[in-house]
mmCIF file of C-alpha atoms and ligand atoms in Angstrom:
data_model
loop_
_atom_site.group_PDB
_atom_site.id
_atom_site.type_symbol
_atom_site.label_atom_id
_atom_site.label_comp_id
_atom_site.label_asym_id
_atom_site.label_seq_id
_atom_site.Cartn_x
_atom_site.Cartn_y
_atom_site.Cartn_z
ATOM 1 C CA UNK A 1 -18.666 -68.005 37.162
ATOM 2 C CA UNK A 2 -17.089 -66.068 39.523
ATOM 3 C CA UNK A 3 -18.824 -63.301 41.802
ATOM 4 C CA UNK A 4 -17.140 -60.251 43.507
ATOM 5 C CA UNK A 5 -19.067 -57.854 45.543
ATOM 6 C CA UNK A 6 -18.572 -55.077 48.851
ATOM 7 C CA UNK A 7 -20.159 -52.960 50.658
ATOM 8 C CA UNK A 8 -18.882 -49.984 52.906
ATOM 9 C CA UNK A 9 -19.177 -50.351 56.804
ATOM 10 C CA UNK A 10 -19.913 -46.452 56.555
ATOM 11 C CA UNK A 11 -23.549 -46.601 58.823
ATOM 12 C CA UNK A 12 -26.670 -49.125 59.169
ATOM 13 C CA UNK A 13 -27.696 -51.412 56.699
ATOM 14 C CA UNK A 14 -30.778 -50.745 55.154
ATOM 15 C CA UNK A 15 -34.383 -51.657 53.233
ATOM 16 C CA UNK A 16 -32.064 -50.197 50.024
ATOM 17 C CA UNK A 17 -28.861 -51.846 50.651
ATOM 18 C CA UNK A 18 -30.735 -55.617 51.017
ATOM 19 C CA UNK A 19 -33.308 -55.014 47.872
ATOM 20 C CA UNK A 20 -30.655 -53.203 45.792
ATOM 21 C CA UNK A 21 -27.442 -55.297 46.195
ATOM 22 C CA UNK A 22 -27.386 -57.912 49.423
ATOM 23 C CA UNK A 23 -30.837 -60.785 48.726
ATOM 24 C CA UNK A 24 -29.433 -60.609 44.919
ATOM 25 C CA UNK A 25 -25.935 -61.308 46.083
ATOM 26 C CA UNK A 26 -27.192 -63.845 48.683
ATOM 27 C CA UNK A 27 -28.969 -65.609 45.777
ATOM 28 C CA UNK A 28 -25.711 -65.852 43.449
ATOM 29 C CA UNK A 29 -24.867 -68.288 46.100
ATOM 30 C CA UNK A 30 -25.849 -71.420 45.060
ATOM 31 C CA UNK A 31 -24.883 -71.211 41.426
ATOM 32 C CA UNK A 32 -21.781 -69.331 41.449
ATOM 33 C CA UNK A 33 -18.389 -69.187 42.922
ATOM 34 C CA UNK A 34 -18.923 -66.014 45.001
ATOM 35 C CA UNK A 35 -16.422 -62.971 46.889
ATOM 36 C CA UNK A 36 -18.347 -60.908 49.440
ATOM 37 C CA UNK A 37 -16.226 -58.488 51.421
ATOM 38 C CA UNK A 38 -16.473 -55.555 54.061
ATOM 39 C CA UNK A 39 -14.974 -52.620 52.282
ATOM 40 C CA UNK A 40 -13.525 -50.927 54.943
ATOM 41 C CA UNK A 41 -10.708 -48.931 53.132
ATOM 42 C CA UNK A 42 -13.558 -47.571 51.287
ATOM 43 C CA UNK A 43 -15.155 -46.753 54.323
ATOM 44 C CA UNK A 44 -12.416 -45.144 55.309
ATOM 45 C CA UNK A 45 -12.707 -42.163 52.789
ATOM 46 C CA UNK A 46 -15.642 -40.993 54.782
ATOM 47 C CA UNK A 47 -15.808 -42.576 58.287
ATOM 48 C CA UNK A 48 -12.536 -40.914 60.647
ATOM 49 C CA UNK A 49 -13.878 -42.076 63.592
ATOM 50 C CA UNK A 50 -12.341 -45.608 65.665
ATOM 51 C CA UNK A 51 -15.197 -46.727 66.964
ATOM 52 C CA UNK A 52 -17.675 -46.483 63.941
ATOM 53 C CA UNK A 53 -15.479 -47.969 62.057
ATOM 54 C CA UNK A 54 -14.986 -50.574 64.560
ATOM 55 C CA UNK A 55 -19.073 -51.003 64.771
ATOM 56 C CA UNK A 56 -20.174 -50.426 61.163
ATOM 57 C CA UNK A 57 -17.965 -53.262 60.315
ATOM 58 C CA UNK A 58 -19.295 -55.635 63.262
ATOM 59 C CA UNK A 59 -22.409 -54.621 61.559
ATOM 60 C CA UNK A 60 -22.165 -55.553 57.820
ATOM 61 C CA UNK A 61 -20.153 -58.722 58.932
ATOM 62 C CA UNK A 62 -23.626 -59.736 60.956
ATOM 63 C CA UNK A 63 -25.913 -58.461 58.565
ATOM 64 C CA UNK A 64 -24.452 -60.569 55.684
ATOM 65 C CA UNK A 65 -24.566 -63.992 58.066
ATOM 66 C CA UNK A 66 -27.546 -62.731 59.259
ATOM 67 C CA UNK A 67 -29.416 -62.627 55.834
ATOM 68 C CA UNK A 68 -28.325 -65.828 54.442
ATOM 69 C CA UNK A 69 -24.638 -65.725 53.479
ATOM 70 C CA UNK A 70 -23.006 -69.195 53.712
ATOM 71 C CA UNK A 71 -19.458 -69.039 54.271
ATOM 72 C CA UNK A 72 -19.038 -73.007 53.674
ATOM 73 C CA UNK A 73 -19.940 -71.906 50.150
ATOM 74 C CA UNK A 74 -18.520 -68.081 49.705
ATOM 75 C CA UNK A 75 -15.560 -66.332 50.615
ATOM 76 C CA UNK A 76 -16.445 -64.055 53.361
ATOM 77 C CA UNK A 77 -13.681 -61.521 54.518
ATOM 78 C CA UNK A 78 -12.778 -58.087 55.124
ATOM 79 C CA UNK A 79 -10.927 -56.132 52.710
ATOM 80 C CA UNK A 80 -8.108 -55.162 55.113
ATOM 81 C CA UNK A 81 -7.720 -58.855 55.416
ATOM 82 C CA UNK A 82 -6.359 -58.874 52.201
ATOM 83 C CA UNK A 83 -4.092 -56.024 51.970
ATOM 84 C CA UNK A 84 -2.633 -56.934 48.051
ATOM 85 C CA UNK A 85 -6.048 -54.925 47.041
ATOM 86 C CA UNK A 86 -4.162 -51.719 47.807
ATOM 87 C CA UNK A 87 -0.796 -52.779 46.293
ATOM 88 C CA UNK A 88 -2.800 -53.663 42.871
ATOM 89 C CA UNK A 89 -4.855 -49.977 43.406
ATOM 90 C CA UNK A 90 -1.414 -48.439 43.114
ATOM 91 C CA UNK A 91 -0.480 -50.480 39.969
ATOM 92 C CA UNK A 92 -3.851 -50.017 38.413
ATOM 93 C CA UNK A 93 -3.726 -46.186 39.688
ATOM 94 C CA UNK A 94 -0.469 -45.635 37.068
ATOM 95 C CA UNK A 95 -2.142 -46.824 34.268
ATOM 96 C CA UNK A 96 -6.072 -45.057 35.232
ATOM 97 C CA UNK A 97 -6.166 -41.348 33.196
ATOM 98 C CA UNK A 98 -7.254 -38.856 35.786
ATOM 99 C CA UNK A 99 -10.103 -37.367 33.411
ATOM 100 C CA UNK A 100 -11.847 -41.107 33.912
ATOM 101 C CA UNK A 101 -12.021 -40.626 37.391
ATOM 102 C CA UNK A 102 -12.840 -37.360 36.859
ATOM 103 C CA UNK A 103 -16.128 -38.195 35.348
ATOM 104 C CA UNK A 104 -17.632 -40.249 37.786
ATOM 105 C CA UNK A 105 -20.867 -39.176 39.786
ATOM 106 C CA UNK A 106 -20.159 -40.535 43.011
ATOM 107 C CA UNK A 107 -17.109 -38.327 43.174
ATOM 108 C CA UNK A 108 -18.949 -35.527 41.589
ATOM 109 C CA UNK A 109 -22.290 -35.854 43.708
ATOM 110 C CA UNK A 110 -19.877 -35.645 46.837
ATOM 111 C CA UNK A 111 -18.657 -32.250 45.849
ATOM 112 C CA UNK A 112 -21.289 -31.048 45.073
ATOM 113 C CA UNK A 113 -22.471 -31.578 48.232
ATOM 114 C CA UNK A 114 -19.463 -29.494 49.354
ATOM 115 C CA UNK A 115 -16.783 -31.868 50.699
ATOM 116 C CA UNK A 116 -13.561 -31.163 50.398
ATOM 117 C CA UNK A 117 -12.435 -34.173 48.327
ATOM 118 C CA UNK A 118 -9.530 -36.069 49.676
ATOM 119 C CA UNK A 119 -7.185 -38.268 47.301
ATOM 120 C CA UNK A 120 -8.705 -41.300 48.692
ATOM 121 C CA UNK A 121 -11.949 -40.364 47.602
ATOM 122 C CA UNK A 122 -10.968 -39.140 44.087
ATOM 123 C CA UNK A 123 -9.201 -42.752 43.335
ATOM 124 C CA UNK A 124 -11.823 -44.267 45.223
ATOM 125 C CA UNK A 125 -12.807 -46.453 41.755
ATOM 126 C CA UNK A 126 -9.410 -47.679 41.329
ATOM 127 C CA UNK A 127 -9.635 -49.898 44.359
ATOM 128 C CA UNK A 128 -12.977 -50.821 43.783
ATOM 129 C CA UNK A 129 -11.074 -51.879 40.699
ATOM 130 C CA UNK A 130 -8.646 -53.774 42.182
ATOM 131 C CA UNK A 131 -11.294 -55.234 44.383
ATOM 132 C CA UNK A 132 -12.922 -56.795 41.914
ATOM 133 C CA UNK A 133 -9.963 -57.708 39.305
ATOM 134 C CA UNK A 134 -7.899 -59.013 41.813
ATOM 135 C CA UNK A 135 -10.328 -61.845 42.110
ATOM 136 C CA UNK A 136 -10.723 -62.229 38.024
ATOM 137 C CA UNK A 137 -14.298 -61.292 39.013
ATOM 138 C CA UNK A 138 -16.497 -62.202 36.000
ATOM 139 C CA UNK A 139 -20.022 -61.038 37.488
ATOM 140 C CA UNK A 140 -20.280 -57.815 40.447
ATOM 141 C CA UNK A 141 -24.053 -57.522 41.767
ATOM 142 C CA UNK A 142 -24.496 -54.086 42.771
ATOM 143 C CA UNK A 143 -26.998 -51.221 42.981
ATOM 144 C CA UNK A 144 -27.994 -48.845 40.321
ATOM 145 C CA UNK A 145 -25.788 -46.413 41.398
ATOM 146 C CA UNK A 146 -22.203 -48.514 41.712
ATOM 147 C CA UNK A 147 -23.129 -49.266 37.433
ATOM 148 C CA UNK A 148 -20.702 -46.435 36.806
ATOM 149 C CA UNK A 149 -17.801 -47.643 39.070
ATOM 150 C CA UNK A 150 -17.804 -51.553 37.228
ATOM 151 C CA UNK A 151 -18.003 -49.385 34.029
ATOM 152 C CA UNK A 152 -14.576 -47.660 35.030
ATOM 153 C CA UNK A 153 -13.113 -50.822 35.991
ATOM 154 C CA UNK A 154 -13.918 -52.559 32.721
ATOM 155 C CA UNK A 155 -11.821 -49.322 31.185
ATOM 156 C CA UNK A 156 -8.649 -49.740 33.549
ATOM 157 C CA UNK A 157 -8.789 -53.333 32.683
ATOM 158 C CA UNK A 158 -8.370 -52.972 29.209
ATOM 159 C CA UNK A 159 -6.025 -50.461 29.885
ATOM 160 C CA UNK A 160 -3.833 -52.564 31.714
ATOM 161 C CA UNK A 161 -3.822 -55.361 29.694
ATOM 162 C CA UNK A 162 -3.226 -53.340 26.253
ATOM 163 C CA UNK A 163 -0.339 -51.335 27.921
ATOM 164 C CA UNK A 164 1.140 -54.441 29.103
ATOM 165 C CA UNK A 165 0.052 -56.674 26.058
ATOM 166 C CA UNK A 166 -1.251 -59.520 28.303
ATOM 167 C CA UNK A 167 -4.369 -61.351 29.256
ATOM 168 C CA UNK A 168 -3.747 -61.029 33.200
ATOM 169 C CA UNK A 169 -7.107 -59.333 34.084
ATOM 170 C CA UNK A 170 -10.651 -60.310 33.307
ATOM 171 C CA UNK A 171 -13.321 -58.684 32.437
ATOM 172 C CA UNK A 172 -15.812 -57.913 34.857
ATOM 173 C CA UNK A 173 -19.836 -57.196 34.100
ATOM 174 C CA UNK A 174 -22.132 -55.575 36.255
ATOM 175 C CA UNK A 175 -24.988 -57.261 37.516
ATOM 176 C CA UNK A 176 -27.906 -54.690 38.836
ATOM 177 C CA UNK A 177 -29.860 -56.310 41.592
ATOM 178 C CA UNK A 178 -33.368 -55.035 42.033
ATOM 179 C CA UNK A 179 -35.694 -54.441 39.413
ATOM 180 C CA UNK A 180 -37.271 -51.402 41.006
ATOM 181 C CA UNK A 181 -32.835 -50.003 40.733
ATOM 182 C CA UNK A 182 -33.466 -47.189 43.057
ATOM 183 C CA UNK A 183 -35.471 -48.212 46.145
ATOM 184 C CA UNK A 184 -36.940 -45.222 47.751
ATOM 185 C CA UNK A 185 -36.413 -43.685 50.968
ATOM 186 C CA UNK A 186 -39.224 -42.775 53.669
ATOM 187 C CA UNK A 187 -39.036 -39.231 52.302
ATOM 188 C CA UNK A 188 -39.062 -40.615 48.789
ATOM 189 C CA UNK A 189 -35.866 -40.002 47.657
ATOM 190 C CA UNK A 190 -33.684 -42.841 47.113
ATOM 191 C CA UNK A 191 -33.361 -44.724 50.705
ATOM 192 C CA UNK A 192 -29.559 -43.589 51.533
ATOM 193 C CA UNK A 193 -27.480 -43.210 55.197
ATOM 194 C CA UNK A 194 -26.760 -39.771 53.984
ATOM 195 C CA UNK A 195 -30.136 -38.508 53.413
ATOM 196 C CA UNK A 196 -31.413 -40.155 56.704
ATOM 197 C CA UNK A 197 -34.157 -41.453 55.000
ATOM 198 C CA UNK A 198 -33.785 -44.961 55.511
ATOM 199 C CA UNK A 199 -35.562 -47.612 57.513
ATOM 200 C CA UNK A 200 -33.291 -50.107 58.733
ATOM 201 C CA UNK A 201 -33.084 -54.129 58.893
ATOM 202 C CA UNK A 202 -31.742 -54.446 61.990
ATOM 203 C CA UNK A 203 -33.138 -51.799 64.357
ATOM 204 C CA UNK A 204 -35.547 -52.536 67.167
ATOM 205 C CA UNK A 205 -39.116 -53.450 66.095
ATOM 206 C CA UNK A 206 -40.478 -50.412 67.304
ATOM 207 C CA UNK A 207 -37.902 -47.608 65.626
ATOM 208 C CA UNK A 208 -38.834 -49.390 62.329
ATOM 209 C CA UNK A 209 -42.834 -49.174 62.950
ATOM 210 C CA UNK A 210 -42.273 -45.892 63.523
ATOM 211 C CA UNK A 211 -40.408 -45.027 60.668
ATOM 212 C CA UNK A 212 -42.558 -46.794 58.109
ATOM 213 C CA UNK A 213 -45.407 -45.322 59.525
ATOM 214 C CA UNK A 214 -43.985 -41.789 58.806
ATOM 215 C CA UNK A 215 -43.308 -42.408 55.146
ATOM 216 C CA UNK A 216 -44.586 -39.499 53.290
ATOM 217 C CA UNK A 217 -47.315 -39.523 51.282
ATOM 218 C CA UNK A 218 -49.614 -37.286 49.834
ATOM 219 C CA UNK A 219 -52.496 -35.624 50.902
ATOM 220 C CA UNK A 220 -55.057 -37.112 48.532
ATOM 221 C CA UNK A 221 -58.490 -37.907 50.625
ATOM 222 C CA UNK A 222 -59.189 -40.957 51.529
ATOM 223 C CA UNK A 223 -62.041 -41.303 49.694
ATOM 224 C CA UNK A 224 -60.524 -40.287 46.597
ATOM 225 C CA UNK A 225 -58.488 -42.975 44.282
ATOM 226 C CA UNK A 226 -54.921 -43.205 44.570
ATOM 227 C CA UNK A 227 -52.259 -43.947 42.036
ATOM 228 C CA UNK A 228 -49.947 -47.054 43.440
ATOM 229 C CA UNK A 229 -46.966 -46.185 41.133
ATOM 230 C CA UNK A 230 -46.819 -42.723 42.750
ATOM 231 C CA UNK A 231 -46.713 -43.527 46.417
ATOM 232 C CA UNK A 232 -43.140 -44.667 47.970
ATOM 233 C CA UNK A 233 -44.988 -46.753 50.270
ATOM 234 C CA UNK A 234 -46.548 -49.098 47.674
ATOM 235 C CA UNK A 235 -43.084 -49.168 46.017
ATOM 236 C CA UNK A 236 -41.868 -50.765 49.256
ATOM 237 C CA UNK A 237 -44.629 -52.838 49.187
ATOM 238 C CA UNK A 238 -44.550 -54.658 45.516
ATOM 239 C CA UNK A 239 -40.849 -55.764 47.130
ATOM 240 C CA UNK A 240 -42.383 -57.563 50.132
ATOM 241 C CA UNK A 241 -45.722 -58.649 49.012
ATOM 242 C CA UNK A 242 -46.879 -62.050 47.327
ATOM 243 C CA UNK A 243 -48.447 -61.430 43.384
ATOM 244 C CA UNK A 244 -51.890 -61.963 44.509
ATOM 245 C CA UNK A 245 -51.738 -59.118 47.820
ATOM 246 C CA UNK A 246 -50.109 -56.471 45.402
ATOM 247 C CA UNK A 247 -52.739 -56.816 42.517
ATOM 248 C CA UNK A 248 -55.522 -56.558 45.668
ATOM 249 C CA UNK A 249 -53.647 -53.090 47.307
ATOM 250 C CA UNK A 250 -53.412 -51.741 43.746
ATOM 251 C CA UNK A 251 -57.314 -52.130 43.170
ATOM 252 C CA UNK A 252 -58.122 -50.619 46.879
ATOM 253 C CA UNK A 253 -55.509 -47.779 45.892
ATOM 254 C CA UNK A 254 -57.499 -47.215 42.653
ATOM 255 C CA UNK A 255 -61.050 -47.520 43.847
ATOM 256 C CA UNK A 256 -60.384 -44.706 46.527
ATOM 257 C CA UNK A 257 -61.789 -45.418 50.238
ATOM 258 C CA UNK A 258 -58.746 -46.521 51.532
ATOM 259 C CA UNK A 259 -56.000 -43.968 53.672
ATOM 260 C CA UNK A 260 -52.398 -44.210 53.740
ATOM 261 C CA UNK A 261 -52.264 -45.689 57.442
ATOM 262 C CA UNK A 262 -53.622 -49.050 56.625
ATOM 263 C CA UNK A 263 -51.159 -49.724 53.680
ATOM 264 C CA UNK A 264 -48.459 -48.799 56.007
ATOM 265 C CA UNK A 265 -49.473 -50.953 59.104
ATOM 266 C CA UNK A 266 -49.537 -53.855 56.084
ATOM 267 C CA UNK A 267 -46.057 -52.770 54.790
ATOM 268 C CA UNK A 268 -44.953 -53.124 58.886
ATOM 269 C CA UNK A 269 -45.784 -56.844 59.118
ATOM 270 C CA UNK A 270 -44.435 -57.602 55.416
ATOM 271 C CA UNK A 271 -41.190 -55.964 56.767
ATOM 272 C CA UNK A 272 -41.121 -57.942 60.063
ATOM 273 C CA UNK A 273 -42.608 -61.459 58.133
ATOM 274 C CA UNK A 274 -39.722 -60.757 55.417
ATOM 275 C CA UNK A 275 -36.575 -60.022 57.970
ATOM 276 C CA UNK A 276 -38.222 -61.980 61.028
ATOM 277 C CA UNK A 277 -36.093 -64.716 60.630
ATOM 278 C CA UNK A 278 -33.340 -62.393 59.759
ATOM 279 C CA UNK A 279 -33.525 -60.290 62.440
ATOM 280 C CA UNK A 280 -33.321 -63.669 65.129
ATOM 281 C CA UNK A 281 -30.139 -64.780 63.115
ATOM 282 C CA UNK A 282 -28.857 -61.511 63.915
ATOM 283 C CA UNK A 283 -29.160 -61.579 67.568
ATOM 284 C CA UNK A 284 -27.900 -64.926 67.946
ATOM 285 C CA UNK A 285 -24.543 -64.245 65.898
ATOM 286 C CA UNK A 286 -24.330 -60.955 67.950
ATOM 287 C CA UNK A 287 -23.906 -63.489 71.098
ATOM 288 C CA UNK A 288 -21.331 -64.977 69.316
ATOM 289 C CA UNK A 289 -18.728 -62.527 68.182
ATOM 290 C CA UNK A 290 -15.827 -65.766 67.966
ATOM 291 C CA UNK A 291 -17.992 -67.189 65.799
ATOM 292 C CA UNK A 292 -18.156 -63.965 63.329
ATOM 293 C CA UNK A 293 -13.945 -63.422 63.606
ATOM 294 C CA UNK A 294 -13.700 -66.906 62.607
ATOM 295 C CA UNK A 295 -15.591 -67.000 59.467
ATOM 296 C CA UNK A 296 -13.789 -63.955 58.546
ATOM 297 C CA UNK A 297 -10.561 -65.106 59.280
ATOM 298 C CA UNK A 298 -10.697 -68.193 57.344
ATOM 299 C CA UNK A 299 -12.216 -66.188 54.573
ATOM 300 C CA UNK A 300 -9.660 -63.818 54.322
ATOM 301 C CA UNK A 301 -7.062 -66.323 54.127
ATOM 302 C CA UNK A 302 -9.047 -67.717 51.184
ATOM 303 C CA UNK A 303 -9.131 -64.828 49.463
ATOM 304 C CA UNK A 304 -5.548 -63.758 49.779
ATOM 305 C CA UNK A 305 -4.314 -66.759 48.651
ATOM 306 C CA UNK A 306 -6.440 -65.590 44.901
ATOM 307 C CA UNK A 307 -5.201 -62.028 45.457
ATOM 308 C CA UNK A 308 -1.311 -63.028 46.174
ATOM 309 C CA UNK A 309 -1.353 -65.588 42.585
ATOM 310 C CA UNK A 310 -3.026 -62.411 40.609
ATOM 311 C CA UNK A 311 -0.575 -59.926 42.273
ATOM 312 C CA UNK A 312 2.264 -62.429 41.121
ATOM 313 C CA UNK A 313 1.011 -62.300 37.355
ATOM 314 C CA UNK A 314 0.806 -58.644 37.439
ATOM 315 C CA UNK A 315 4.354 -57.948 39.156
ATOM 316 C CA UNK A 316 5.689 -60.127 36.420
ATOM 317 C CA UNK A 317 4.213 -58.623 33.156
ATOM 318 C CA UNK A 318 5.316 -55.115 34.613
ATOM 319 C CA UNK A 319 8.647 -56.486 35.485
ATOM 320 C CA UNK A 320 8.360 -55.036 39.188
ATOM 321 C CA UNK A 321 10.254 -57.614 40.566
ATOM 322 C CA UNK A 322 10.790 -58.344 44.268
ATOM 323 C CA UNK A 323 12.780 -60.923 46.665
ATOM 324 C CA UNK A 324 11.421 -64.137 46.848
ATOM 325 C CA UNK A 325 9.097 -64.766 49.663
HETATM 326 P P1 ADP B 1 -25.872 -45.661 51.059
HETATM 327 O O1 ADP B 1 -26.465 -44.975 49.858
HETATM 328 O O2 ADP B 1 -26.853 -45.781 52.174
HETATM 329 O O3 ADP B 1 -24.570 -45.005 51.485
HETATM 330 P P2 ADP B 1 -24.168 -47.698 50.005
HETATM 331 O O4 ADP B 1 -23.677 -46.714 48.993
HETATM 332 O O5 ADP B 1 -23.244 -48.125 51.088
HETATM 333 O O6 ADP B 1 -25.526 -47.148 50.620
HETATM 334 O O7 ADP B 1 -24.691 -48.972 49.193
HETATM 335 C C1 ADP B 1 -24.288 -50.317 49.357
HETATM 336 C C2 ADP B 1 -24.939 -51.147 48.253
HETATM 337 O O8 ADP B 1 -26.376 -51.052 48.353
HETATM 338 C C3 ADP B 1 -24.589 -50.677 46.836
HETATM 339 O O9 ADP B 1 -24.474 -51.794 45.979
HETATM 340 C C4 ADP B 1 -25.764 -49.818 46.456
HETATM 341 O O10 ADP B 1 -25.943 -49.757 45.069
HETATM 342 C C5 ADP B 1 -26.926 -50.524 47.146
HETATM 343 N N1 ADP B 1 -27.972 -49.552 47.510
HETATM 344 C C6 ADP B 1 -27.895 -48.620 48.478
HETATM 345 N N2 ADP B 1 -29.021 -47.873 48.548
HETATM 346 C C7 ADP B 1 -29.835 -48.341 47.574
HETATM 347 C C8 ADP B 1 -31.149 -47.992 47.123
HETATM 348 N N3 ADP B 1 -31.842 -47.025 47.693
HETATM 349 N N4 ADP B 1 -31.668 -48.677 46.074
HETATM 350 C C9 ADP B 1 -30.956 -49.683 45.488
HETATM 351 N N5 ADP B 1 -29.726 -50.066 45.865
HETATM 352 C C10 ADP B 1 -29.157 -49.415 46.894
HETATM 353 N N1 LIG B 2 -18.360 -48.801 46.223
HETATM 354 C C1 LIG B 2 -19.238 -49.827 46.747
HETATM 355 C C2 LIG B 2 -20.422 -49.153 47.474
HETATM 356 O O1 LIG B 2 -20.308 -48.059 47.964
HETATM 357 C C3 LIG B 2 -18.516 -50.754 47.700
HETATM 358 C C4 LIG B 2 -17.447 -51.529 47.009
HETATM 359 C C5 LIG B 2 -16.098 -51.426 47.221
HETATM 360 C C6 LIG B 2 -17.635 -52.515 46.002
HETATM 361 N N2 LIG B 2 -15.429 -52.283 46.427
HETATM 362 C C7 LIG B 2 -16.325 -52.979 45.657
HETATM 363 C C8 LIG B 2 -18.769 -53.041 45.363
HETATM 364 C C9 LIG B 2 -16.142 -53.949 44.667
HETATM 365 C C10 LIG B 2 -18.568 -54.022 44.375
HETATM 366 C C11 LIG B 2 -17.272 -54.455 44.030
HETATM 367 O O2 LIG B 2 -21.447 -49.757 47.600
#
């Protein structure tokens, strides 16, 4: 099967991003045919600013070789790389009805929160869609909250291929990665850049102690019992922990006796024994940056040369022709 998925250079990657979407991803590896890309038009809908966007996409490119992506096995690449994505948004964009895009939560979450949309952001989905149809995606691990966007790309692919009564693009399902689908934040809300709530995976050692140990929790005694399923900190926990250490924290939790501090300091070393050998990756690739451009070179090329043969099929069943290259 074949496996598309992206994620924004738009800040630090975090606890949330690698639970939710990039160790499920990472796994697809070695039984599927897999796309992973730096969405960095995406990115651009929020970031305006050279050098973060310059750094944030340093950043996702060494996270994702950092925590296990193998680009002798996946396509690796950033999206700008493979500019066809934007020529297929515009196709797809003439076929998407506005009141779809209208719907969607991401778009209507960022209002709320009183930006002043821009047309990028409003047609955001439809290149996500192309993203992922320009590929013939069949699978797209995501988070819990990117369900929506694969659910308006199945629409514009139906869409498209009933208008133009053809069989060009696939279907594409979502895959959601984590069980727990919304991994909380130190503050309890779900762990997000834009609620500064999030403890990151590649920080130094001691700006993550300190932020796990400033999870919030509440102010039952320590003597008194505790419920696990209420505190963020156990949620964080069950991710890192083996079977046997979670069913022994959610017995000390119940029996009362035991204060917040010591589950943290715990959830500290899980985080540095899960990411340790992460986090060394990291700073080797970072002395290395030839190394990183090549692997995304070579990936874009491979990608293009899928996006150019899909953009060929769909120029020809819409009859927008063009010179021969
Ligand atoms: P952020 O919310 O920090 O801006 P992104 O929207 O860039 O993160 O998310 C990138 C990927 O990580 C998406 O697939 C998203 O669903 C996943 N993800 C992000 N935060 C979480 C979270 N708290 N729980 C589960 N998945 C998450
Ligand atoms: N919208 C996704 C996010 O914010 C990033 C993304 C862009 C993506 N294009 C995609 C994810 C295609 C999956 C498939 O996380």
């Amino acid at each position: 099967m074949r496996v598309l998925s992206g994620i924004q250079p738009s800040g630090a990657l975090h606890l949330g991003n690698y639970f939710g979407a990039m160790r499920p991803q990472i796994e697809m590896q070695a039984r599927h045919e897999c796309f992973y890309f730096i969405a960095n038009y995406h990115a651009l809908t929020s970031v305006h600013d050279h050098k973060r966007m310059v750094e944030n996409t340093r950043g996702v490119a060494l996270g994702y070789l950092a925590l296990g992506l193998d680009p002798a096995k996946t396509v690796f690449y950033r999206q700008t790389d493979v500019p066809e994505v934007c020529e297929l948004a515009w196709i797809l964009s003439c076929v998407t009805p506005m009141a779809l895009l209208q719907r969607c939560h991401s778009y209507k979450d960022k209002i709320a929160q009183g930006i002043t949309p821009s047309t990028g952001l409003f047609t955001y989905p439809v290149l996500q869609a192309a993203d992922i149809l320009i590929v013939k995606s069949h699978l797209v691990p995501v988070g819990q909250d990117q369900k929506q966007h694969i659910e308006v790309t199945q629409d514009i692919q139906t869409k498209f291929n009933q208008t133009f009564k053809c069989d060009v693009l696939v279907r594409p399902e979502p895959m959601i990665g984590s069980d727990v689908a919304v991994i909380p934040g130190i503050d309890g809300r779900k762990m997000s850049k834009s609620y500064d709530n999030t403890i990151e995976l590649f920080c130094p050692e001691k700006t993550a102690k300190k932020r796990i140990m400033s999870m919030k929790t509440d102010s039952t005694p320590v003597e008194e019992p505790k419920d696990p399923n209420q505190c963020n900190v156990f949620a964080l926990l069950k991710l890192m922990a083996s079977a046997e250490e979670i069913k022994h924290w959610k017995e000390r939790y119940r029996k009362g006796g035991m204060g917040y501090g010591e589950v943290k300091k715990r959830l500290v070393e899980l985080y540095l024994e899960t990411l340790g050998e992460a986090r060394k990756r990291h700073a080797d690739f970072e002395k290395h940056p030839e190394e990183v451009e090549r692997i995304l070179v070579e990936g874009g090329r491979r990608a293009r040369e899928v996006a150019a043969e899909t953009l060929r099929e769909v120029r020809k069943v819409t009859g927008l022709v063009r010179a021969k290259a």
